[in-house]
XYZ file of C-alpha atoms in Angstrom:
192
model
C 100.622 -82.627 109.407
C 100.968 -81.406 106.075
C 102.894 -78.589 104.582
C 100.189 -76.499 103.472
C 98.181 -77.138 106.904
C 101.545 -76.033 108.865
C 101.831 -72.804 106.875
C 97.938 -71.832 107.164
C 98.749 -72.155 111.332
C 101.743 -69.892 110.786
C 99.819 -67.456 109.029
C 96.572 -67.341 111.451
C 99.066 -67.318 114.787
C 101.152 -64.126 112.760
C 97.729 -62.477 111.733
C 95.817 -63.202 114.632
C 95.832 -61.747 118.228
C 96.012 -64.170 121.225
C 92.884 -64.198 123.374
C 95.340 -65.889 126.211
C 95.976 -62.738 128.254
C 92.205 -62.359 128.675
C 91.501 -65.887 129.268
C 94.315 -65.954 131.991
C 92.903 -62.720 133.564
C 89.195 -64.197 134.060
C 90.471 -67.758 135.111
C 93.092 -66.112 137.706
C 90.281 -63.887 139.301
C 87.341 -66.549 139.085
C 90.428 -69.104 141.006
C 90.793 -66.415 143.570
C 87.193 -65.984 144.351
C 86.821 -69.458 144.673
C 89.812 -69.685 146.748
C 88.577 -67.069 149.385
C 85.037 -68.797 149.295
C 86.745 -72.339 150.104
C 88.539 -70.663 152.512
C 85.551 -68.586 154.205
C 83.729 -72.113 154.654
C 86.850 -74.264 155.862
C 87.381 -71.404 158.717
C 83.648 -71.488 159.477
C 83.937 -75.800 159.956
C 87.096 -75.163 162.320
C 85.025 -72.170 164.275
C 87.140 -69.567 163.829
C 87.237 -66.345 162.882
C 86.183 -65.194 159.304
C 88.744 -63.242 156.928
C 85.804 -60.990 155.858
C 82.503 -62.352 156.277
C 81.308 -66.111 157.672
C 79.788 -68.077 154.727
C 76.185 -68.119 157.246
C 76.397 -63.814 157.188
C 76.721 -63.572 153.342
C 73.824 -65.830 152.861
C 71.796 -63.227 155.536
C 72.795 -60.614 153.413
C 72.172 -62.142 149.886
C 68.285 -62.712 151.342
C 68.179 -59.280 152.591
C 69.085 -57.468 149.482
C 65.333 -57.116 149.082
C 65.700 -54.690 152.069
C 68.592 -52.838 150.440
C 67.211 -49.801 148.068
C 66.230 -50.549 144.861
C 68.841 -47.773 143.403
C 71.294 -49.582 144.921
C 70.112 -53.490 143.519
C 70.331 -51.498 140.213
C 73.393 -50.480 140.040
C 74.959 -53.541 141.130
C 73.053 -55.141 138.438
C 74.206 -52.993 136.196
C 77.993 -53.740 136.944
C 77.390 -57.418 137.010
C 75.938 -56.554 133.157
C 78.675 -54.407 132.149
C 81.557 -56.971 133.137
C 79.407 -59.791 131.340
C 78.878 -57.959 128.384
C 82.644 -57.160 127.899
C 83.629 -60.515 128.473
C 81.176 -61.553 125.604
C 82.482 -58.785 123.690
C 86.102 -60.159 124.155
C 85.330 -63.439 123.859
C 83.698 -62.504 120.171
C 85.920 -59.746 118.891
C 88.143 -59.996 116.176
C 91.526 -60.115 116.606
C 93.140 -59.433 113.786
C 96.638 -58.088 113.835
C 97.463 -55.127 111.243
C 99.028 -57.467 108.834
C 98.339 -59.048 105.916
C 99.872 -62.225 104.338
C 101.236 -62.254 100.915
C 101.441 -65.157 98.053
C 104.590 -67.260 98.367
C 104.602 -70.884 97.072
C 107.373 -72.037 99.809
C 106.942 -70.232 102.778
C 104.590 -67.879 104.835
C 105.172 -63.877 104.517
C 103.480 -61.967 107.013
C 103.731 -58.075 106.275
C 102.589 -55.126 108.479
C 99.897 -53.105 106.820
C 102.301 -50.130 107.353
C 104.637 -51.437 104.496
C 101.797 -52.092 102.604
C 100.992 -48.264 102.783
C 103.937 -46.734 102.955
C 104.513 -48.896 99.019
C 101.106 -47.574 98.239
C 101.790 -44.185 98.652
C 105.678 -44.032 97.090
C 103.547 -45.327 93.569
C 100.479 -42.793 94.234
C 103.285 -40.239 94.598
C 105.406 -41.196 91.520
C 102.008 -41.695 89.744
C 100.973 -38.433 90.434
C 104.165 -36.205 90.380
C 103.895 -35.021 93.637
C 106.444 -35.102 96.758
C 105.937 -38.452 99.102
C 105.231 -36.112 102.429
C 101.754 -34.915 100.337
C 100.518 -38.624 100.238
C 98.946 -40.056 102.995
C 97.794 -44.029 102.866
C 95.765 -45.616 105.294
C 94.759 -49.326 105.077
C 91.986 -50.352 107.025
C 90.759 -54.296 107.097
C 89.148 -54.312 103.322
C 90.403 -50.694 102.049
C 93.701 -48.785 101.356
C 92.311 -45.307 101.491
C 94.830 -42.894 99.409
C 94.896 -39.259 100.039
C 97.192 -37.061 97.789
C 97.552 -32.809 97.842
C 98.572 -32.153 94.738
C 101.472 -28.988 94.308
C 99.892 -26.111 93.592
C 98.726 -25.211 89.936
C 99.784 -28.531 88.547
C 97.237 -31.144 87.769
C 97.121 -34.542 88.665
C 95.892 -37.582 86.719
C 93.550 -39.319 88.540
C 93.128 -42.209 86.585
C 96.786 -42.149 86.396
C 96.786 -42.355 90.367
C 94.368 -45.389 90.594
C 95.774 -47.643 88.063
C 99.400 -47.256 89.447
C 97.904 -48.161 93.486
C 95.460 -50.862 92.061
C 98.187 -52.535 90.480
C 100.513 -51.795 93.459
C 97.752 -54.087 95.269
C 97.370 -56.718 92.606
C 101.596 -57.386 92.685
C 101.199 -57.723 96.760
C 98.552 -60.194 95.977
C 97.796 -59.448 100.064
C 95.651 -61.841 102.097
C 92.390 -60.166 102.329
C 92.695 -58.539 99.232
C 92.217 -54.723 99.299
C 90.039 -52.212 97.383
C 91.840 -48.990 96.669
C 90.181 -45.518 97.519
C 91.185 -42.894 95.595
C 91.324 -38.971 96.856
C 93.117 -36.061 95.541
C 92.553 -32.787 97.331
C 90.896 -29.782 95.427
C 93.483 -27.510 96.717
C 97.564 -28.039 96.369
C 100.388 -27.015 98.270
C 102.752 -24.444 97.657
C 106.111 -26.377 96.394
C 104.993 -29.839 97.805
């Protein structure tokens, strides 16, 4: 296995959720129903008494369920849906982590998005004069969304703002890249 392949794996298993816990859940509780089933018909072949139901009375009442009323039929269908539609939806989610991976030519860095923000906002701040507690920075899967509140009465560069977080993002050189959002508030804070 090469080098490159080795560090790609790293990267994906750091970046990536597990799908394990889910998988593990559905096999366990598909393992026990089959379990109890086995066990329903091997008590029915030795003629004694069933746990819950003999394998001959759940058939009866699987070809009765015509009988049963149709709000009834429904709603069971509906739950049978529902639990098939979330494991799809499981199954076919994304599972990305909050963290991003950035360039290194020897080895793979994983970092939260957090840092990523929290870097994002100490330039916005310093760009834009104002106190680090007025910045917020959220960074969502394709956007770092920057909020400033500028102190009251002084004005803020804008441009100023954008260039310093745009090239915040092009030094990370983060794995997917980011667009940068700029917002600064139209009112300030007193002192911030």
């Amino acid at each position: 296995m090469s080098t490159d392949h080795l560090l790609r794996r790293v990267a994906r298993r750091e970046t990536h959720s597990s799908k394990a816990v889910p998988a593990v859940v559905t096999a366990v509780l598909v393992i026990l129903a089959c379990a109890y089933a086995g066990t329903e018909v091997v008590l029915a072949v030795l003629g004694m008494r069933p746990l819950l139901a003999a394998p001959g009375d759940m058939g009866a009442a699987l070809v009765a369920a015509s009988t049963v009323a149709a709000a009834w039929l429904i709603v069971g269908g509906v739950v049978v849906a529902l639990i098939g539609v979330l494991l799809v939806v499981v199954a076919l989610r994304a599972s990305r982590r909050p963290r991003r991976t950035l360039h290194s030519d020897r080895t793979v860095v994983v970092v939260d998005d957090r840092v990523i923000a929290s870097a994002l906002a100490r330039r916005a701040a310093d760009a834009a004069g104002v106190d680090p507690d007025a910045t917020l920075v959220t960074v969502g899967r394709r956007t770092a969304e920057v909020r400033l509140t500028p102190t009251s009465g002084l004005p803020v560069d804008r441009e100023a703002v954008v260039t310093a977080v745009d090239d915040e993002i092009a030094r990370s050189d983060a794995r997917p890249p980011l667009r940068s959002r700029t917002t600064i508030e139209r009112t300030g804070k007193v002192g911030a």
